[in-house]
Short mmCIF file of C-alpha atoms in Angstrom, two decimals:
data_model
loop_
_atom_site.label_atom_id
_atom_site.label_comp_id
_atom_site.label_asym_id
_atom_site.label_seq_id
_atom_site.Cartn_x
_atom_site.Cartn_y
_atom_site.Cartn_z
CA MET N 1 10.33 -40.99 25.79
CA ASP N 2 6.92 -40.25 24.25
CA THR N 3 5.48 -43.72 24.71
CA PRO N 4 6.36 -46.56 27.03
CA VAL N 5 8.62 -49.27 25.68
CA ASP N 6 7.32 -52.78 26.17
CA PHE N 7 10.23 -54.81 27.43
CA GLY N 8 8.00 -57.82 28.04
CA PRO N 9 9.87 -59.86 25.40
CA LEU N 10 13.18 -59.18 27.16
CA ALA N 11 11.69 -59.99 30.58
CA ARG N 12 10.29 -63.25 29.19
CA ARG N 13 13.64 -64.15 27.63
CA VAL N 14 15.44 -63.55 30.93
CA GLY N 15 12.73 -65.62 32.64
CA GLU N 16 13.42 -68.48 30.23
CA VAL N 17 17.11 -68.33 31.09
CA VAL N 18 16.21 -68.38 34.79
CA THR N 19 14.05 -71.49 34.37
CA GLY N 20 16.82 -73.13 32.33
CA THR N 21 19.31 -72.72 35.17
CA ALA N 22 20.09 -75.94 37.03
CA ASP N 23 20.47 -76.20 40.79
CA ALA N 24 23.94 -77.68 40.23
CA GLN N 25 25.01 -74.37 38.60
CA LEU N 26 24.18 -72.10 41.55
CA ASP N 27 27.77 -71.86 42.79
CA ASP N 28 29.28 -71.44 39.30
CA THR N 29 31.04 -68.24 38.27
CA THR N 30 29.52 -65.58 36.02
CA PRO N 31 30.96 -62.71 33.95
CA CYS N 32 30.26 -60.52 37.03
CA PRO N 33 33.41 -61.19 39.07
CA ASP N 34 31.61 -60.64 42.39
CA TYR N 35 28.58 -62.80 41.56
CA SER N 36 28.08 -66.53 41.49
CA VAL N 37 25.00 -67.74 39.62
CA ARG N 38 23.16 -67.76 42.97
CA ALA N 39 24.20 -64.18 43.76
CA LEU N 40 23.25 -63.06 40.24
CA LEU N 41 19.79 -64.59 40.71
CA GLY N 42 19.52 -62.74 44.03
CA HIS N 43 20.55 -59.51 42.32
CA LEU N 44 17.91 -60.07 39.64
CA VAL N 45 15.28 -60.60 42.35
CA GLY N 46 16.28 -57.35 44.07
CA LEU N 47 16.47 -55.19 40.95
CA THR N 48 13.25 -56.63 39.53
CA ALA N 49 11.32 -55.78 42.71
CA ALA N 50 12.95 -52.35 43.07
CA PHE N 51 12.33 -51.25 39.49
CA ARG N 52 8.80 -52.67 39.52
CA ASP N 53 8.09 -50.43 42.50
CA ALA N 54 9.96 -47.53 40.88
CA ALA N 55 7.59 -47.79 37.90
CA ARG N 56 4.63 -47.66 40.28
CA LYS N 57 6.28 -44.83 42.25
CA ASN N 58 5.81 -46.99 45.33
CA PHE N 59 8.88 -45.96 47.34
CA SER N 60 10.16 -48.16 50.16
CA SER N 61 13.32 -49.89 51.32
CA LEU N 62 13.26 -51.76 47.98
CA THR N 63 13.72 -48.54 45.99
CA ASP N 64 16.08 -47.02 48.56
CA THR N 65 18.61 -49.87 48.70
CA VAL N 66 21.89 -48.80 47.15
CA PRO N 67 23.46 -51.23 44.65
CA GLY N 68 26.23 -53.16 46.33
CA ALA N 69 24.60 -52.85 49.76
CA GLY N 70 24.15 -56.60 49.71
CA THR N 71 22.71 -59.22 47.49
CA PRO N 72 19.50 -60.88 48.59
CA GLU N 73 19.40 -64.64 48.67
CA PRO N 74 17.06 -65.82 45.91
CA PRO N 75 13.82 -67.30 47.26
CA THR N 76 13.70 -71.08 47.46
CA ASP N 77 11.20 -71.09 44.58
CA TRP N 78 13.31 -68.69 42.45
CA ARG N 79 12.80 -70.76 39.29
CA THR N 80 9.03 -70.06 39.35
CA GLN N 81 8.96 -66.81 41.36
CA LEU N 82 11.51 -64.77 39.39
CA PRO N 83 9.77 -65.18 35.99
CA ILE N 84 6.52 -64.00 37.65
CA MET N 85 8.35 -61.00 39.08
CA LEU N 86 9.85 -60.24 35.67
CA ASP N 87 6.35 -60.27 34.13
CA GLU N 88 5.15 -57.89 36.89
CA LEU N 89 8.11 -55.62 36.15
CA ALA N 90 7.28 -55.46 32.44
CA ALA N 91 3.59 -54.87 33.20
CA ALA N 92 4.41 -51.99 35.57
CA TRP N 93 6.51 -50.29 32.89
CA ARG N 94 3.71 -50.56 30.31
CA ASP N 95 1.92 -47.81 32.24
CA PRO N 96 2.75 -44.44 30.59
CA ALA N 97 2.93 -42.85 34.07
CA ALA N 98 6.01 -44.97 34.83
CA TRP N 99 7.96 -43.10 32.15
CA THR N 100 7.01 -39.61 33.34
CA GLY N 101 7.99 -37.51 36.31
CA MET N 102 10.54 -38.58 38.86
CA THR N 103 11.04 -41.94 40.50
CA ARG N 104 13.59 -43.63 42.73
CA ALA N 105 15.71 -46.76 42.43
CA GLY N 106 18.94 -47.74 44.11
CA GLY N 107 18.46 -44.83 46.50
CA VAL N 108 18.75 -42.36 43.61
CA ASP N 109 16.02 -40.02 42.37
CA LEU N 110 15.88 -40.02 38.58
CA PRO N 111 13.47 -39.27 35.74
CA GLY N 112 11.10 -42.11 34.89
CA ASP N 113 12.33 -42.39 31.31
CA VAL N 114 15.92 -42.76 32.51
CA ALA N 115 14.88 -45.42 35.03
CA GLY N 116 13.12 -47.30 32.23
CA ARG N 117 16.30 -47.32 30.17
CA VAL N 118 18.28 -48.52 33.18
CA VAL N 119 15.87 -51.45 33.51
CA ILE N 120 16.31 -52.41 29.87
CA ASP N 121 20.09 -52.30 30.25
CA GLU N 122 20.07 -54.26 33.53
CA LEU N 123 17.84 -57.00 32.13
CA LEU N 124 19.73 -57.25 28.86
CA ILE N 125 23.19 -57.46 30.41
CA HIS N 126 22.34 -59.59 33.44
CA GLY N 127 20.27 -61.91 31.24
CA TRP N 128 23.37 -62.37 29.09
CA ASP N 129 25.49 -62.91 32.22
CA LEU N 130 23.20 -65.68 33.41
CA ALA N 131 22.88 -67.28 29.98
CA VAL N 132 26.61 -67.55 29.29
CA ALA N 133 27.33 -68.66 32.87
CA THR N 134 24.84 -71.51 32.51
CA GLY N 135 25.60 -72.46 28.89
CA GLN N 136 22.34 -71.19 27.40
CA SER N 137 21.76 -69.34 24.15
CA TYR N 138 20.71 -65.71 24.42
CA ASP N 139 19.28 -63.13 22.07
CA ALA N 140 17.45 -59.85 22.43
CA ASP N 141 14.72 -57.94 20.68
CA PRO N 142 16.46 -55.59 18.20
CA GLU N 143 14.55 -52.49 19.37
CA LEU N 144 15.43 -53.10 23.00
CA LEU N 145 19.01 -53.91 22.09
CA ASN N 146 19.28 -50.59 20.23
CA LEU N 147 17.89 -48.74 23.25
CA ALA N 148 20.41 -50.46 25.52
CA LEU N 149 23.26 -49.58 23.13
CA GLU N 150 22.15 -45.93 23.08
CA PHE N 151 22.01 -45.91 26.87
CA LEU N 152 25.39 -47.61 27.25
CA ASN N 153 27.04 -45.26 24.73
CA ALA N 154 25.61 -42.22 26.51
CA SER N 155 26.64 -43.58 29.92
CA THR N 156 30.20 -44.44 28.97
CA ASP N 157 32.79 -41.83 29.91
CA PRO N 158 34.93 -41.34 26.79
CA SER N 159 37.85 -39.93 28.81
CA ASP N 160 38.43 -43.13 30.78
CA ARG N 161 36.17 -45.55 28.91
CA GLU N 162 34.53 -46.65 32.13
CA GLY N 163 31.43 -48.69 31.35
CA MET N 164 28.33 -49.21 33.46
CA PHE N 165 29.84 -52.22 35.23
CA GLY N 166 33.58 -51.78 34.64
CA PRO N 167 36.10 -50.68 32.03
CA VAL N 168 34.88 -51.01 28.46
CA VAL N 169 36.20 -54.13 26.73
CA PRO N 170 37.26 -53.72 23.10
CA ALA N 171 34.89 -55.52 20.75
CA PRO N 172 35.93 -56.76 17.31
CA ALA N 173 34.88 -54.61 14.34
CA ASP N 174 32.48 -57.35 13.22
CA ALA N 175 30.93 -57.84 16.68
CA SER N 176 27.19 -58.29 16.88
CA GLU N 177 25.12 -55.55 18.52
CA LEU N 178 24.67 -57.77 21.57
CA ASP N 179 28.44 -58.31 21.84
CA ARG N 180 28.99 -54.55 21.51
CA ALA N 181 26.51 -53.89 24.32
CA VAL N 182 28.20 -56.52 26.48
CA ALA N 183 31.63 -54.96 25.81
CA LEU N 184 30.35 -51.45 26.56
CA SER N 185 29.03 -52.73 29.88
CA GLY N 186 32.54 -53.83 30.86
CA ARG N 187 32.30 -57.52 30.02
CA ASP N 188 34.24 -59.68 27.61
CA PRO N 189 31.79 -60.94 24.96
CA ALA N 190 33.99 -64.06 24.61
CA TRP N 191 33.74 -64.91 28.35
CA THR N 192 33.24 -68.57 29.14
CA PRO N 193 32.88 -70.35 32.47
#
């Protein structure tokens, strides 16, 4: 990528969904079969910190932790702390250096521009997960949505139609771009709690 992509609007939108999540919803299910709302918030905390540090090329146990190695418990002040972390994540990726050279996240070395696209996809899809699990509306910036769709299409194996998070779910021909991205990620766009 020639210039950094500002995914501040997406980070803010996910932060709004976080603050709109009620304590009574923490044990509810989400479209991620292995995650309750609480576990999804913990996952968002972990990936936000790891990819913030990946942008800064500040490698530590945060950037070396393999996905699925465990989900951190969200901090007690998650409703205020996670939106701050999301803003820090977006700020770190505004630096052109974040998009160049190599970095590390999830214990994997990868080019900075690929890591940036992974962040966009993770925020978009997990923001949707949290929104539908908690009964909130959700939308995404069209430019960022297009980047996520490009990434998901490129990451989907056409021979077995395995998506980023599970088998691709067929989307109706008239599906919105957000619903298509959700389906490509292995989720049912019509999922309800």
